[in-house]
């Protein structure tokens, strides 16, 4: 079995964060073992977790060994109201339900179809498996445990790419 490999920028970074981006372009949620442990203790559903190893060379300012990170797949937790979000729908796969949007879509927010949320605190929608949504419970855990490098954005501001994120540390 192969392990997911994370490639840090060798010129950036002064500490190992609790959430890390994946330089290979495969988006998703990559968290430290400490974050995963808290999610497990709190019985947060997150789909499956796979080890992700940080490749060398490490950033020059980081002399310590990289922690183990985990890719969390998430789980399908709600359906998106594409029309209310501002997406144009090109097609919907009759087999898997994947929604293909038009190139001229101008989404402005994320909004779920009422009564489709399954109660999960960490999930993705039928829009993308790579974009994770969470409840306030995850934000509160981030505050309590002082997690680093997460960016929480309200659903109404999701397409404001300059949004600084909700202050949580």
PDB file of C-alpha atoms in Angstrom:
ATOM      1  CA  UNK A   1       0.000   0.000   0.000  1.00  0.00           C
ATOM      2  CA  UNK A   2       1.284   3.458  -0.883  1.00  0.00           C
ATOM      3  CA  UNK A   3       1.313   6.440   1.420  1.00  0.00           C
ATOM      4  CA  UNK A   4       0.219   9.928   0.409  1.00  0.00           C
ATOM      5  CA  UNK A   5       3.260  12.183   0.088  1.00  0.00           C
ATOM      6  CA  UNK A   6       3.117  15.876   1.019  1.00  0.00           C
ATOM      7  CA  UNK A   7       5.677  18.216  -0.545  1.00  0.00           C
ATOM      8  CA  UNK A   8       6.357  21.355   1.541  1.00  0.00           C
ATOM      9  CA  UNK A   9       7.861  24.486   0.033  1.00  0.00           C
ATOM     10  CA  UNK A  10      11.521  24.244   1.125  1.00  0.00           C
ATOM     11  CA  UNK A  11      11.723  28.027   1.574  1.00  0.00           C
ATOM     12  CA  UNK A  12       8.601  28.570   3.671  1.00  0.00           C
ATOM     13  CA  UNK A  13       7.465  27.493   7.097  1.00  0.00           C
ATOM     14  CA  UNK A  14       8.590  28.124  10.648  1.00  0.00           C
ATOM     15  CA  UNK A  15       6.533  25.482  12.476  1.00  0.00           C
ATOM     16  CA  UNK A  16       4.687  22.239  11.729  1.00  0.00           C
ATOM     17  CA  UNK A  17       0.983  23.189  11.568  1.00  0.00           C
ATOM     18  CA  UNK A  18      -2.023  21.082  12.527  1.00  0.00           C
ATOM     19  CA  UNK A  19      -3.494  21.343   9.024  1.00  0.00           C
ATOM     20  CA  UNK A  20      -1.314  21.242   5.944  1.00  0.00           C
ATOM     21  CA  UNK A  21      -1.893  21.768   2.240  1.00  0.00           C
ATOM     22  CA  UNK A  22      -0.944  19.213  -0.353  1.00  0.00           C
ATOM     23  CA  UNK A  23       1.449  20.585  -2.960  1.00  0.00           C
ATOM     24  CA  UNK A  24       0.584  17.861  -5.460  1.00  0.00           C
ATOM     25  CA  UNK A  25      -2.756  19.516  -6.134  1.00  0.00           C
ATOM     26  CA  UNK A  26      -4.870  16.759  -4.549  1.00  0.00           C
ATOM     27  CA  UNK A  27      -7.086  18.841  -2.323  1.00  0.00           C
ATOM     28  CA  UNK A  28      -8.726  17.672   0.828  1.00  0.00           C
ATOM     29  CA  UNK A  29      -8.144  17.780   4.544  1.00  0.00           C
ATOM     30  CA  UNK A  30      -4.698  16.866   5.877  1.00  0.00           C
ATOM     31  CA  UNK A  31      -4.377  17.018   9.657  1.00  0.00           C
ATOM     32  CA  UNK A  32      -1.773  16.196  12.278  1.00  0.00           C
ATOM     33  CA  UNK A  33      -1.972  13.074  14.399  1.00  0.00           C
ATOM     34  CA  UNK A  34      -2.976  15.328  17.323  1.00  0.00           C
ATOM     35  CA  UNK A  35      -6.010  16.671  15.467  1.00  0.00           C
ATOM     36  CA  UNK A  36      -7.021  13.193  14.328  1.00  0.00           C
ATOM     37  CA  UNK A  37      -6.723  11.935  17.917  1.00  0.00           C
ATOM     38  CA  UNK A  38      -9.097  14.673  19.150  1.00  0.00           C
ATOM     39  CA  UNK A  39     -11.569  13.920  16.354  1.00  0.00           C
ATOM     40  CA  UNK A  40     -11.457  10.223  17.307  1.00  0.00           C
ATOM     41  CA  UNK A  41     -11.876  10.977  21.037  1.00  0.00           C
ATOM     42  CA  UNK A  42     -14.831  13.253  20.265  1.00  0.00           C
ATOM     43  CA  UNK A  43     -16.306  10.614  17.943  1.00  0.00           C
ATOM     44  CA  UNK A  44     -16.326  12.988  14.985  1.00  0.00           C
ATOM     45  CA  UNK A  45     -17.124  11.162  11.756  1.00  0.00           C
ATOM     46  CA  UNK A  46     -14.667  12.026   8.999  1.00  0.00           C
ATOM     47  CA  UNK A  47     -14.834   9.103   6.593  1.00  0.00           C
ATOM     48  CA  UNK A  48     -11.516   7.275   6.379  1.00  0.00           C
ATOM     49  CA  UNK A  49      -8.071   8.438   7.437  1.00  0.00           C
ATOM     50  CA  UNK A  50      -4.889   7.620   5.516  1.00  0.00           C
ATOM     51  CA  UNK A  51      -1.312   8.369   6.614  1.00  0.00           C
ATOM     52  CA  UNK A  52       0.357  11.188   4.694  1.00  0.00           C
ATOM     53  CA  UNK A  53       4.110  11.607   4.958  1.00  0.00           C
ATOM     54  CA  UNK A  54       5.942  14.910   4.506  1.00  0.00           C
ATOM     55  CA  UNK A  55       8.717  14.590   1.941  1.00  0.00           C
ATOM     56  CA  UNK A  56      12.134  16.109   2.406  1.00  0.00           C
ATOM     57  CA  UNK A  57      13.636  18.600   2.019  1.00  0.00           C
ATOM     58  CA  UNK A  58      11.880  20.277   4.919  1.00  0.00           C
ATOM     59  CA  UNK A  59      11.653  24.064   5.073  1.00  0.00           C
ATOM     60  CA  UNK A  60      15.053  25.447   6.110  1.00  0.00           C
ATOM     61  CA  UNK A  61      13.734  26.980   9.353  1.00  0.00           C
ATOM     62  CA  UNK A  62      12.317  23.613  10.469  1.00  0.00           C
ATOM     63  CA  UNK A  63      15.017  21.404  11.869  1.00  0.00           C
ATOM     64  CA  UNK A  64      12.718  18.962  13.639  1.00  0.00           C
ATOM     65  CA  UNK A  65      11.307  15.807  12.065  1.00  0.00           C
ATOM     66  CA  UNK A  66       7.930  16.315  10.427  1.00  0.00           C
ATOM     67  CA  UNK A  67       4.934  14.893  12.266  1.00  0.00           C
ATOM     68  CA  UNK A  68       2.725  12.317  10.627  1.00  0.00           C
ATOM     69  CA  UNK A  69      -0.272  13.820   8.916  1.00  0.00           C
ATOM     70  CA  UNK A  70      -3.490  12.081   7.888  1.00  0.00           C
ATOM     71  CA  UNK A  71      -5.651  12.628   4.839  1.00  0.00           C
ATOM     72  CA  UNK A  72      -9.287  12.587   5.956  1.00  0.00           C
ATOM     73  CA  UNK A  73     -11.636  11.623   3.146  1.00  0.00           C
ATOM     74  CA  UNK A  74     -14.733  13.100   4.724  1.00  0.00           C
ATOM     75  CA  UNK A  75     -18.177  11.672   4.149  1.00  0.00           C
ATOM     76  CA  UNK A  76     -21.110  12.748   2.036  1.00  0.00           C
ATOM     77  CA  UNK A  77     -23.108  14.818   4.487  1.00  0.00           C
ATOM     78  CA  UNK A  78     -25.480  17.128   2.608  1.00  0.00           C
ATOM     79  CA  UNK A  79     -26.747  18.105  -0.801  1.00  0.00           C
ATOM     80  CA  UNK A  80     -26.041  21.535  -2.199  1.00  0.00           C
ATOM     81  CA  UNK A  81     -28.810  23.789  -3.488  1.00  0.00           C
ATOM     82  CA  UNK A  82     -26.961  24.600  -6.718  1.00  0.00           C
ATOM     83  CA  UNK A  83     -29.529  27.091  -7.975  1.00  0.00           C
ATOM     84  CA  UNK A  84     -29.610  29.098  -4.720  1.00  0.00           C
ATOM     85  CA  UNK A  85     -25.797  29.175  -4.697  1.00  0.00           C
ATOM     86  CA  UNK A  86     -25.647  30.646  -8.203  1.00  0.00           C
ATOM     87  CA  UNK A  87     -24.466  27.602 -10.133  1.00  0.00           C
ATOM     88  CA  UNK A  88     -25.782  26.714 -13.566  1.00  0.00           C
ATOM     89  CA  UNK A  89     -26.316  22.973 -13.903  1.00  0.00           C
ATOM     90  CA  UNK A  90     -25.090  21.278 -17.064  1.00  0.00           C
ATOM     91  CA  UNK A  91     -25.933  17.695 -16.088  1.00  0.00           C
ATOM     92  CA  UNK A  92     -26.492  15.308 -13.200  1.00  0.00           C
ATOM     93  CA  UNK A  93     -25.141  11.760 -13.368  1.00  0.00           C
ATOM     94  CA  UNK A  94     -28.016   9.292 -12.971  1.00  0.00           C
ATOM     95  CA  UNK A  95     -25.637   6.683 -11.496  1.00  0.00           C
ATOM     96  CA  UNK A  96     -23.721   8.618  -8.817  1.00  0.00           C
ATOM     97  CA  UNK A  97     -25.554  11.954  -8.575  1.00  0.00           C
ATOM     98  CA  UNK A  98     -22.463  14.037  -9.462  1.00  0.00           C
ATOM     99  CA  UNK A  99     -23.533  17.480 -10.609  1.00  0.00           C
ATOM    100  CA  UNK A 100     -21.663  19.079 -13.502  1.00  0.00           C
ATOM    101  CA  UNK A 101     -21.923  22.877 -13.506  1.00  0.00           C
ATOM    102  CA  UNK A 102     -21.696  25.277 -16.419  1.00  0.00           C
ATOM    103  CA  UNK A 103     -18.552  27.301 -17.066  1.00  0.00           C
ATOM    104  CA  UNK A 104     -20.467  30.573 -16.783  1.00  0.00           C
ATOM    105  CA  UNK A 105     -21.702  29.802 -13.245  1.00  0.00           C
ATOM    106  CA  UNK A 106     -21.294  32.641 -10.773  1.00  0.00           C
ATOM    107  CA  UNK A 107     -21.694  31.108  -7.315  1.00  0.00           C
ATOM    108  CA  UNK A 108     -21.762  33.558  -4.414  1.00  0.00           C
ATOM    109  CA  UNK A 109     -22.364  31.310  -1.390  1.00  0.00           C
ATOM    110  CA  UNK A 110     -22.981  27.741  -0.317  1.00  0.00           C
ATOM    111  CA  UNK A 111     -26.485  26.731   0.698  1.00  0.00           C
ATOM    112  CA  UNK A 112     -27.695  23.214   1.488  1.00  0.00           C
ATOM    113  CA  UNK A 113     -31.000  21.662   0.500  1.00  0.00           C
ATOM    114  CA  UNK A 114     -33.143  21.580   3.596  1.00  0.00           C
ATOM    115  CA  UNK A 115     -33.290  18.218   5.415  1.00  0.00           C
ATOM    116  CA  UNK A 116     -30.365  16.676   3.476  1.00  0.00           C
ATOM    117  CA  UNK A 117     -27.696  17.177   6.170  1.00  0.00           C
ATOM    118  CA  UNK A 118     -26.925  13.833   7.857  1.00  0.00           C
ATOM    119  CA  UNK A 119     -25.726  15.340  11.146  1.00  0.00           C
ATOM    120  CA  UNK A 120     -22.008  14.881  10.483  1.00  0.00           C
ATOM    121  CA  UNK A 121     -19.695  17.535  11.907  1.00  0.00           C
ATOM    122  CA  UNK A 122     -17.162  17.202   9.064  1.00  0.00           C
ATOM    123  CA  UNK A 123     -18.420  16.449   5.552  1.00  0.00           C
ATOM    124  CA  UNK A 124     -18.455  17.181   1.834  1.00  0.00           C
ATOM    125  CA  UNK A 125     -21.400  17.683  -0.505  1.00  0.00           C
ATOM    126  CA  UNK A 126     -22.382  16.581  -3.976  1.00  0.00           C
ATOM    127  CA  UNK A 127     -20.455  19.620  -5.278  1.00  0.00           C
ATOM    128  CA  UNK A 128     -16.964  18.368  -4.474  1.00  0.00           C
ATOM    129  CA  UNK A 129     -15.246  15.786  -2.302  1.00  0.00           C
ATOM    130  CA  UNK A 130     -12.285  18.158  -1.900  1.00  0.00           C
ATOM    131  CA  UNK A 131     -14.172  20.988  -0.168  1.00  0.00           C
ATOM    132  CA  UNK A 132     -14.898  20.164   3.453  1.00  0.00           C
ATOM    133  CA  UNK A 133     -17.697  21.690   5.493  1.00  0.00           C
ATOM    134  CA  UNK A 134     -17.945  21.617   9.255  1.00  0.00           C
ATOM    135  CA  UNK A 135     -20.202  22.550  12.103  1.00  0.00           C
ATOM    136  CA  UNK A 136     -19.480  25.021  14.872  1.00  0.00           C
ATOM    137  CA  UNK A 137     -18.388  22.020  16.957  1.00  0.00           C
ATOM    138  CA  UNK A 138     -15.211  21.688  14.826  1.00  0.00           C
ATOM    139  CA  UNK A 139     -14.524  25.423  15.147  1.00  0.00           C
ATOM    140  CA  UNK A 140     -14.885  25.145  18.937  1.00  0.00           C
ATOM    141  CA  UNK A 141     -12.486  22.157  19.019  1.00  0.00           C
ATOM    142  CA  UNK A 142      -9.977  24.214  17.012  1.00  0.00           C
ATOM    143  CA  UNK A 143     -10.298  27.020  19.571  1.00  0.00           C
ATOM    144  CA  UNK A 144     -10.047  24.718  22.564  1.00  0.00           C
ATOM    145  CA  UNK A 145      -6.999  22.813  21.282  1.00  0.00           C
ATOM    146  CA  UNK A 146      -5.373  25.838  19.599  1.00  0.00           C
ATOM    147  CA  UNK A 147      -5.102  24.113  16.238  1.00  0.00           C
ATOM    148  CA  UNK A 148      -3.049  25.949  13.655  1.00  0.00           C
ATOM    149  CA  UNK A 149      -3.417  26.643   9.935  1.00  0.00           C
ATOM    150  CA  UNK A 150      -7.145  25.990   9.563  1.00  0.00           C
ATOM    151  CA  UNK A 151      -9.297  28.521   7.709  1.00  0.00           C
ATOM    152  CA  UNK A 152     -12.953  28.589   8.661  1.00  0.00           C
ATOM    153  CA  UNK A 153     -15.190  30.661   6.355  1.00  0.00           C
ATOM    154  CA  UNK A 154     -18.954  31.205   6.794  1.00  0.00           C
ATOM    155  CA  UNK A 155     -21.070  29.606   4.044  1.00  0.00           C
ATOM    156  CA  UNK A 156     -22.344  33.024   2.945  1.00  0.00           C
ATOM    157  CA  UNK A 157     -18.738  34.214   2.363  1.00  0.00           C
ATOM    158  CA  UNK A 158     -17.328  31.063   0.764  1.00  0.00           C
ATOM    159  CA  UNK A 159     -16.687  32.708  -2.609  1.00  0.00           C
ATOM    160  CA  UNK A 160     -15.112  35.827  -1.103  1.00  0.00           C
ATOM    161  CA  UNK A 161     -11.582  34.581  -1.724  1.00  0.00           C
ATOM    162  CA  UNK A 162     -10.137  37.497   0.230  1.00  0.00           C
ATOM    163  CA  UNK A 163     -12.022  36.472   3.390  1.00  0.00           C
ATOM    164  CA  UNK A 164      -9.506  36.150   6.229  1.00  0.00           C
ATOM    165  CA  UNK A 165     -11.462  33.364   7.898  1.00  0.00           C
ATOM    166  CA  UNK A 166     -13.115  33.261  11.294  1.00  0.00           C
ATOM    167  CA  UNK A 167     -10.692  34.126  14.107  1.00  0.00           C
ATOM    168  CA  UNK A 168     -10.382  31.053  16.294  1.00  0.00           C
ATOM    169  CA  UNK A 169      -6.987  30.831  18.060  1.00  0.00           C
TER     170      UNK A 169
END
